[in-house]
Tab-separated table of C-alpha atoms in Angstrom:
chain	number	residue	atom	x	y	z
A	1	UNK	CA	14.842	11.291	-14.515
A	2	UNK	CA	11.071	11.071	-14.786
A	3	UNK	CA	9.127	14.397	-14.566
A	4	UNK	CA	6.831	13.840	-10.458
A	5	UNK	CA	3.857	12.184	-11.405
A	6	UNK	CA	0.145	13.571	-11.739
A	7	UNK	CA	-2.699	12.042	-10.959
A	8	UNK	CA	-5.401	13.221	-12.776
A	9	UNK	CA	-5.719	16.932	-10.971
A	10	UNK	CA	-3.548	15.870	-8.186
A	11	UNK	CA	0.502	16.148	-8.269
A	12	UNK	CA	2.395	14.264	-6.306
A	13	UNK	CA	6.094	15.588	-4.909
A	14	UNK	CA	8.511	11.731	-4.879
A	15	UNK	CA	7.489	9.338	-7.713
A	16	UNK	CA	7.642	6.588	-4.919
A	17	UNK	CA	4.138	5.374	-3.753
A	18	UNK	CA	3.051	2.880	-0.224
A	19	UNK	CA	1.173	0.157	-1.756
A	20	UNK	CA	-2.246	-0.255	-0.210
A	21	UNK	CA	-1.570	-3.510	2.277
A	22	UNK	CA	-4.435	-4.848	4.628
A	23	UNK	CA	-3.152	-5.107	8.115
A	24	UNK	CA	-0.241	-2.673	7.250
A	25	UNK	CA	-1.234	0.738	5.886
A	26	UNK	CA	-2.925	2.074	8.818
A	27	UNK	CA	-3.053	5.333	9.744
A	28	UNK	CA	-0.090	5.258	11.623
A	29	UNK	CA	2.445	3.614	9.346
A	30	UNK	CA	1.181	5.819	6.589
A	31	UNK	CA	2.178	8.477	8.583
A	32	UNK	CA	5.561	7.360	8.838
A	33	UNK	CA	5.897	6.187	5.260
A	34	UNK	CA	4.784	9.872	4.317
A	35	UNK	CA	7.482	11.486	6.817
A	36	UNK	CA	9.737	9.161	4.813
A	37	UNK	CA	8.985	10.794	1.718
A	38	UNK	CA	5.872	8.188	0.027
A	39	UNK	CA	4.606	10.757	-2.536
A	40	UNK	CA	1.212	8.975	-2.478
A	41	UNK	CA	-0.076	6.650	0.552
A	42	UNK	CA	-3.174	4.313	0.194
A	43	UNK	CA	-5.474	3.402	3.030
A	44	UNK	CA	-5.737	-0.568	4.028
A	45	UNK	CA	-8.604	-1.561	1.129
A	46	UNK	CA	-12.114	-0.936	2.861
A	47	UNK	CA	-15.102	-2.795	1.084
A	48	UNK	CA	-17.482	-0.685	-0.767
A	49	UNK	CA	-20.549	-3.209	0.667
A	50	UNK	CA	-19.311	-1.806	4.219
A	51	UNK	CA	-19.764	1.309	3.415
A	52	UNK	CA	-22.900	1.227	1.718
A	53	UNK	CA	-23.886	-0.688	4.942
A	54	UNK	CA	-22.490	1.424	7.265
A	55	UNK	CA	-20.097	-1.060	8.610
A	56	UNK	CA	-17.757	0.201	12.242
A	57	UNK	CA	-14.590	-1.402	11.146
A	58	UNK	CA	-15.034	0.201	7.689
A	59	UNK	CA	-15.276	3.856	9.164
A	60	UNK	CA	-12.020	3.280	11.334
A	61	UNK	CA	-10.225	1.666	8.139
A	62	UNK	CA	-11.075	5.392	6.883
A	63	UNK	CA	-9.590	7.373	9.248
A	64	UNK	CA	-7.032	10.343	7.490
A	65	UNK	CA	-4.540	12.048	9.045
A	66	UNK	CA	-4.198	15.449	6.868
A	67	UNK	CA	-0.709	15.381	6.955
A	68	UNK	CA	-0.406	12.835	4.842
A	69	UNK	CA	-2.078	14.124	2.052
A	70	UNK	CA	-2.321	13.224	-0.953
A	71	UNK	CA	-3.952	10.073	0.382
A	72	UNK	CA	-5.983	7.206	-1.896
A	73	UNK	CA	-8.676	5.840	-0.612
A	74	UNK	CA	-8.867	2.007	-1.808
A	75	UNK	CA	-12.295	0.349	-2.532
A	76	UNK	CA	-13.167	-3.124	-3.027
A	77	UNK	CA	-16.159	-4.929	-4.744
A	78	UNK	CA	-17.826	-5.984	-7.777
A	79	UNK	CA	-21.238	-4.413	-7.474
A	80	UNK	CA	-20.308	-1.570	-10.032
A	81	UNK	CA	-23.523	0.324	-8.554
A	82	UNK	CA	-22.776	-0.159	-4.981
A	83	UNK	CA	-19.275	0.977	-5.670
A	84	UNK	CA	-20.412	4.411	-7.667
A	85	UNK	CA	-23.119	4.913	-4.968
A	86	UNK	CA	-20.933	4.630	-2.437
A	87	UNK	CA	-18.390	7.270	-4.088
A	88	UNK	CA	-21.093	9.704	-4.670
A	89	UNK	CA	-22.362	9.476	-1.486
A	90	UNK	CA	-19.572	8.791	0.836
A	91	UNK	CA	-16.347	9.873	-0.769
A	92	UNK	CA	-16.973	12.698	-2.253
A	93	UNK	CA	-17.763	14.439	0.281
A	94	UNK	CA	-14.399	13.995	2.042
A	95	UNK	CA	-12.140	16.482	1.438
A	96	UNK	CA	-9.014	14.547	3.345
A	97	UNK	CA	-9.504	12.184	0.743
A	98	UNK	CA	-7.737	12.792	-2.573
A	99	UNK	CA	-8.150	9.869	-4.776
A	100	UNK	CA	-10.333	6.846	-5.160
A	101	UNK	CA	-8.418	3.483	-6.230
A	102	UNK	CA	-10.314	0.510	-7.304
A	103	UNK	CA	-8.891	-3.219	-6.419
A	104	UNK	CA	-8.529	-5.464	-9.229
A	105	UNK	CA	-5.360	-7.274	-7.625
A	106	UNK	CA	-5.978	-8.631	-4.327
A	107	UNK	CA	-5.330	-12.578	-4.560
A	108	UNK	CA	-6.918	-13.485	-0.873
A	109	UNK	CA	-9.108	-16.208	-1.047
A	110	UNK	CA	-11.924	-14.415	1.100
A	111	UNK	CA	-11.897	-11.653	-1.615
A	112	UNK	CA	-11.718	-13.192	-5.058
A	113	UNK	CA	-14.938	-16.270	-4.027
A	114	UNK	CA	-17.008	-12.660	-3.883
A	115	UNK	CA	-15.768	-11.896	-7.661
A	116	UNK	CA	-13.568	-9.146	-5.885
A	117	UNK	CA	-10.213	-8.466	-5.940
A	118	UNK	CA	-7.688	-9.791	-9.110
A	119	UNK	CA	-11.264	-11.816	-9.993
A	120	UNK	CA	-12.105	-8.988	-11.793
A	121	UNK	CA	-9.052	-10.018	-13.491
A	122	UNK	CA	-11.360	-12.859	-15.262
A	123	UNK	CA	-14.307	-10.182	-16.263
A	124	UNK	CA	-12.840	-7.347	-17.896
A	125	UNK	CA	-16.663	-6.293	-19.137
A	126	UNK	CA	-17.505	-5.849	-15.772
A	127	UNK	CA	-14.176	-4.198	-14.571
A	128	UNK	CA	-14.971	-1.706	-17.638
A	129	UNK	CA	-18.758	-1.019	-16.419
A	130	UNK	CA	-17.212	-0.345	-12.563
A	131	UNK	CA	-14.553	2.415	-13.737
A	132	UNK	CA	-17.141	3.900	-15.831
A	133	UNK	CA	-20.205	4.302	-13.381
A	134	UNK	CA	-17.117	5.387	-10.266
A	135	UNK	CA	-15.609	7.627	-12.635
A	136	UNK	CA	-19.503	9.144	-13.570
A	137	UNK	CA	-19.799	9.419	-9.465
A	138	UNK	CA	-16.256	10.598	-8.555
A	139	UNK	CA	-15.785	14.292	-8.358
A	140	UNK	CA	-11.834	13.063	-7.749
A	141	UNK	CA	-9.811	11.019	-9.834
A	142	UNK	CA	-10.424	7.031	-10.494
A	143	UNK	CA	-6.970	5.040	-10.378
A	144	UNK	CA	-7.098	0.783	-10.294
A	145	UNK	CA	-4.579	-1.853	-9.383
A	146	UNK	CA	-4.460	-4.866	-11.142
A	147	UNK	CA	-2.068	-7.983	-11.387
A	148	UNK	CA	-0.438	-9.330	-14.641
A	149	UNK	CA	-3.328	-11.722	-15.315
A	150	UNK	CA	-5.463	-14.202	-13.509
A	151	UNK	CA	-2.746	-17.189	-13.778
A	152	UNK	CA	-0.019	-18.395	-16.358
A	153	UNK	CA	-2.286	-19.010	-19.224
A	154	UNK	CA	-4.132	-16.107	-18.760
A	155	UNK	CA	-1.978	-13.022	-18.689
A	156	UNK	CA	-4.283	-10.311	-19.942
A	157	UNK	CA	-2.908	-6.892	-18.163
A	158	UNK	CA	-2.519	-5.477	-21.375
A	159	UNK	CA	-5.906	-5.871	-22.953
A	160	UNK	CA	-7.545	-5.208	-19.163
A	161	UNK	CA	-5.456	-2.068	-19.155
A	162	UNK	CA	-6.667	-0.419	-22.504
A	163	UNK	CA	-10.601	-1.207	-21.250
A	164	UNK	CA	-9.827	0.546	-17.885
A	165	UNK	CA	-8.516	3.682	-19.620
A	166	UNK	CA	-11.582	3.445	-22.325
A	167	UNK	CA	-13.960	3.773	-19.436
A	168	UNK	CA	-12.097	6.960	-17.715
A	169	UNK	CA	-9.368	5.390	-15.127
A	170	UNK	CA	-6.653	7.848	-14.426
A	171	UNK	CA	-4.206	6.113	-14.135
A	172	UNK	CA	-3.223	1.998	-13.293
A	173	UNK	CA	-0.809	0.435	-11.190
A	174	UNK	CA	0.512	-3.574	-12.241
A	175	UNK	CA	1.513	-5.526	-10.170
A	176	UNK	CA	3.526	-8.128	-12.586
A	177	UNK	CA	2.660	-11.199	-10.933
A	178	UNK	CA	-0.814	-13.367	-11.397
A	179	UNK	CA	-2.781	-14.324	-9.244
A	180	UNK	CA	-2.169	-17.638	-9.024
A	181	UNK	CA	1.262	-16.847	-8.002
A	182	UNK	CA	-0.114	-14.669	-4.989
A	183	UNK	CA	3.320	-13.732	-3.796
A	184	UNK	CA	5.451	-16.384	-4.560
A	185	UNK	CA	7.859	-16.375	-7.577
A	186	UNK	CA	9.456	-13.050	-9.357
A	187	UNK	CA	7.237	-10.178	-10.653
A	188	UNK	CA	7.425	-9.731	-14.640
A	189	UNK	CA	8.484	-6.399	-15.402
A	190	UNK	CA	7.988	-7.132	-19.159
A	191	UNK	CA	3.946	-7.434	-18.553
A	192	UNK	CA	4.411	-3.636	-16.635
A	193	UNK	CA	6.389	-2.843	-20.098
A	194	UNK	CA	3.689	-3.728	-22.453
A	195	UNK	CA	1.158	-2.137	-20.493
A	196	UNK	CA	3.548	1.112	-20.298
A	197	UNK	CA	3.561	1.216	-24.047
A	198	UNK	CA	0.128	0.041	-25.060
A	199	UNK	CA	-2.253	3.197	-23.147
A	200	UNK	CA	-1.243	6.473	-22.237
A	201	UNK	CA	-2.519	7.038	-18.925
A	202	UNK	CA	0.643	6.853	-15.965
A	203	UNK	CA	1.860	3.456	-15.134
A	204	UNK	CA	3.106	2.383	-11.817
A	205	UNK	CA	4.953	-0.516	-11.355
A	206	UNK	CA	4.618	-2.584	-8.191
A	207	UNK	CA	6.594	-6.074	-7.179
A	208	UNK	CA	10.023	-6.869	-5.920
A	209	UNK	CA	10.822	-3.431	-5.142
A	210	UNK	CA	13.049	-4.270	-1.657
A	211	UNK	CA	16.292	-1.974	-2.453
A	212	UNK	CA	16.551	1.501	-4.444
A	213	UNK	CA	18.322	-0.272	-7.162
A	214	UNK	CA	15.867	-2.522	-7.836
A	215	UNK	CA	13.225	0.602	-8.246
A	216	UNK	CA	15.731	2.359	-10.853
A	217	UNK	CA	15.758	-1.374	-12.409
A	218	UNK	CA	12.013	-1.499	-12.562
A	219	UNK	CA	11.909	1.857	-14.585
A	220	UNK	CA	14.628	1.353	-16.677
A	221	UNK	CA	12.947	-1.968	-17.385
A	222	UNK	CA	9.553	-0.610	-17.532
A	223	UNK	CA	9.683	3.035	-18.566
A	224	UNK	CA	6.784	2.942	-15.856
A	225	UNK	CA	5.847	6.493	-14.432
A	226	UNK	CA	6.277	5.772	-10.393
A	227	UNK	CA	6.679	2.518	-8.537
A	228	UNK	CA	4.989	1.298	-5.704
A	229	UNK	CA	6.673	-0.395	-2.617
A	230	UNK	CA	5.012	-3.322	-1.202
A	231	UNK	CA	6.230	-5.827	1.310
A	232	UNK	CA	10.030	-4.004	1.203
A	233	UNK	CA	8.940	-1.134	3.635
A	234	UNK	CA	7.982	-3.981	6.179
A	235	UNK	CA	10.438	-3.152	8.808
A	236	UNK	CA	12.110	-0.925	6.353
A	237	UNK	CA	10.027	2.634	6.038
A	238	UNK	CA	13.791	3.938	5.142
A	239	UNK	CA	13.556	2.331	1.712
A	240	UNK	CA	10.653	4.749	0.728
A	241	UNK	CA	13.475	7.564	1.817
A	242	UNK	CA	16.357	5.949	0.015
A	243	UNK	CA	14.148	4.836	-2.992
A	244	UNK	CA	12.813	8.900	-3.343
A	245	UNK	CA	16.494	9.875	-3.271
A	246	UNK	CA	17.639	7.343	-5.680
A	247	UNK	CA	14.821	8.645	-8.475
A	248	UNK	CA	16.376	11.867	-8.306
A	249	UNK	CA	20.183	10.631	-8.704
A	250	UNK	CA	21.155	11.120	-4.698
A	251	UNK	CA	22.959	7.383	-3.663
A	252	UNK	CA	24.140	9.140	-0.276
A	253	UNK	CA	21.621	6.515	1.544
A	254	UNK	CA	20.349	6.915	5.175
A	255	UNK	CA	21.136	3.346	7.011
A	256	UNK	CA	19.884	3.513	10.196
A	257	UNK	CA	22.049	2.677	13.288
A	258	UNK	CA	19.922	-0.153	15.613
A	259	UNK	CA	20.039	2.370	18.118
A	260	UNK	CA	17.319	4.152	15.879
A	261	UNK	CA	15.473	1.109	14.466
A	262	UNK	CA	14.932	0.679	18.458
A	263	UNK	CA	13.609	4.054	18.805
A	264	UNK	CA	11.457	3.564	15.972
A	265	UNK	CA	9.290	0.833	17.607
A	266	UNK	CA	9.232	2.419	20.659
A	267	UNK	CA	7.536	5.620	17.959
A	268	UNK	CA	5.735	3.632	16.093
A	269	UNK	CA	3.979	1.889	19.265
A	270	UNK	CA	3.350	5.352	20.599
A	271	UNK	CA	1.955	6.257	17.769
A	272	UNK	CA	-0.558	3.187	17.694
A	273	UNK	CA	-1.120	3.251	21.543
A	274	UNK	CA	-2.615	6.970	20.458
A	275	UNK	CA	-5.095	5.474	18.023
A	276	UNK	CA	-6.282	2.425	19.761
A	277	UNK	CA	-6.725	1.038	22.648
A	278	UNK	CA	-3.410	0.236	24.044
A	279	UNK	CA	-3.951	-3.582	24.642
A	280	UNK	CA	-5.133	-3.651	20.987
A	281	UNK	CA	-2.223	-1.078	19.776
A	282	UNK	CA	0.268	-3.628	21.473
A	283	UNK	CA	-1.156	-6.768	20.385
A	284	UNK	CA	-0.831	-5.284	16.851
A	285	UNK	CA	2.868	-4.023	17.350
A	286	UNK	CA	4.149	-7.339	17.746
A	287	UNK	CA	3.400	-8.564	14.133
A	288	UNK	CA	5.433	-4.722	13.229
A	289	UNK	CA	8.248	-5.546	15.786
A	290	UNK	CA	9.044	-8.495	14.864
A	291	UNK	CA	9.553	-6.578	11.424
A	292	UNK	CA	11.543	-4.333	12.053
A	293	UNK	CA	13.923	-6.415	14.417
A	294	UNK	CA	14.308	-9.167	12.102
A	295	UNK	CA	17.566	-9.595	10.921
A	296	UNK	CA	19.202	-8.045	14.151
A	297	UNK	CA	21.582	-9.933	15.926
A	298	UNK	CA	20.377	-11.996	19.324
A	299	UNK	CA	17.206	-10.404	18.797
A	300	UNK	CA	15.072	-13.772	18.501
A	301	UNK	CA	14.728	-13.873	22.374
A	302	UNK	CA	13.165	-10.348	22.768
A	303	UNK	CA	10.763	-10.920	19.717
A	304	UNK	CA	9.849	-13.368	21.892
A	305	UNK	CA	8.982	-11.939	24.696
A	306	UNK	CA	7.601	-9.120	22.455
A	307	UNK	CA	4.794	-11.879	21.692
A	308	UNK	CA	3.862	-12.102	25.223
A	309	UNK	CA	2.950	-8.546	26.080
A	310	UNK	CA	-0.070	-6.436	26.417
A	311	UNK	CA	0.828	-3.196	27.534
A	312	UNK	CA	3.335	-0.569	25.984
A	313	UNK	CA	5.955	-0.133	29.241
A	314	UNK	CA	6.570	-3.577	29.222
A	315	UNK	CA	7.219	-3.422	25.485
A	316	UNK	CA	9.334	0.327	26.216
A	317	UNK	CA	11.431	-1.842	28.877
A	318	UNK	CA	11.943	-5.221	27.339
A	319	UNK	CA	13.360	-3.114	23.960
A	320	UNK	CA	15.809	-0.911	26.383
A	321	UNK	CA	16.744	-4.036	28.138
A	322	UNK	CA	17.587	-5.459	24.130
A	323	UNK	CA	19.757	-2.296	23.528
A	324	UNK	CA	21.992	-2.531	26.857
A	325	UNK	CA	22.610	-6.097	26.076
A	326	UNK	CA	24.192	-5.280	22.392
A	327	UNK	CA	25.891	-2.142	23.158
């Protein structure tokens, strides 16, 4: 069993981290993926540009809920001055806000044309100068996430890796896949291995992670320090629970009854309605819904008429209306 991970100054209590997903790791699902027992959550990534130009969205993006501390707050950009600026001036002054992580993975189009994002991938100089002039700003600690390489003939985590802990990064998570394989394909745990055994800051590995097995396959594999859970806790916030339990040698596994995967959108919609504005919280609880409910049986029809509504009773009654028909 692996000793609970520390992040430079900061310890965590499950070796089981939420990935940092756009669209996903809002405040309210990292709330529930903390109740499940994340040991680290990650906001959705918020540009460093926006923040240096005070951008709306960019402010919401950083909303913390101090119950779910520790909480890592994930920057983009490739303005290495911009980026320690911002840090100085912006982050450290936030006390809900525990540690700053650096994107060097993201494979969206929109990202990597700016030089964002797993681009950085192709400019390890640069990715070097941007940990060093954060980590100079940061009064908390500097972690990055990177992929296994830019594409098949240029898988460079390990050398990338050993620059980012030269210029002070506390620790790095790898995602083994490239970016040219943006989520398609399997995720290389041997790249995750190498970079385990070639620095000596903590390693977390991130792909593929849908069951607790494959988590205690990953470290086996890996020897990495913690793994991160990505697209498995879509639907599935138990797996963070199961996954924790599994890393300390408990297989007694919580599977939830339908009854309570029911309740949990009804929750989780409360939960949004309470942050947004309910027509908004709706419209975004359909894409989380249909989540959760896939895979149930004779469910297609009320993710259906999930799609079509606006206002949370409707969504309250069409999901109690589900439940009478399957009992």
């Amino acid at each position: 069993m692996k000793e609970m991970l520390k992040v430079g100054n900061i310890q965590l209590n499950t070796n089981v981290l939420l990935a940092p997903m756009a669209g996903v790791t809002d405040i309210t699902y990292r709330t529930i993926c903390k109740e499940m027992g994340a040991g680290l959550v990650y906001t959705e990534m918020v540009s460093a540009k926006g923040l240096y130009y005070k951008d709306i969205k960019t402010a919401q993006l950083m909303k913390i809920n101090q119950k779910n501390r520790p909480v890592s707050l994930q920057i983009f950009g490739s303005d290495a001055d911009i980026m320690a600026y911002v840090v100085e001036n912006y982050i450290n002054q936030r006390d809900d806000i525990d540690i700053v992580d650096i994107n060097m993975g993201c494979p969206a189009p929109k990202i990597v044309k700016n030089g964002d994002g797993s681009a950085l991938m192709k400019n390890p100089s640069l990715a070097g100068e941007i940990i060093n002039k954060v980590k100079k700003s940061s009064t908390k600690p500097v972690t990055v996430k990177i992929r296994a390489g830019w594409d098949s003939k240029n898988i460079n985590a390990v050398e990338f890796a050993k620059v980012l802990e030269y210029n002070g990064a506390d620790m790095i998570a790898v995602h083994g896949r490239t970016r040219e394989q943006f989520y398609t394909g399997k995720a290389d745990y041997s790249i995750i291995k190498e970079v385990k055994e070639s620095i000596d800051i903590p390693v977390v590995g991130n792909g593929d992670i849908y069951s607790p097995q494959d988590a205690l396959k990953m470290i086996s594999e890996t020897d990495c320090d913690a793994v991160m859970i990505g697209r498995g806790i879509l639907g599935n916030p138990w797996l963070i629970m199961n996954t924790a339990k599994a890393l300390l040698g408990n297989f007694d596994f919580y599977e939830p009854s339908l009854t309570k995967r029911i309740e949990m959108i009804k929750r989780h919609a409360s939960m949004l309605v309470s942050e947004l504005d309910e027509k908004i919280a709706i419209l975004e609880m359909r894409k989380f819904a249909a989540w959760y409910m896939k895979g149930m049986k004779n469910s297609s029809e009320t993710r259906a008429s999930i799609n079509k509504i606006t206002n949370a009773e409707d969504l309250y009654n069409v999901l109690n209306k589900y439940l009478e028909t399957i009992d």
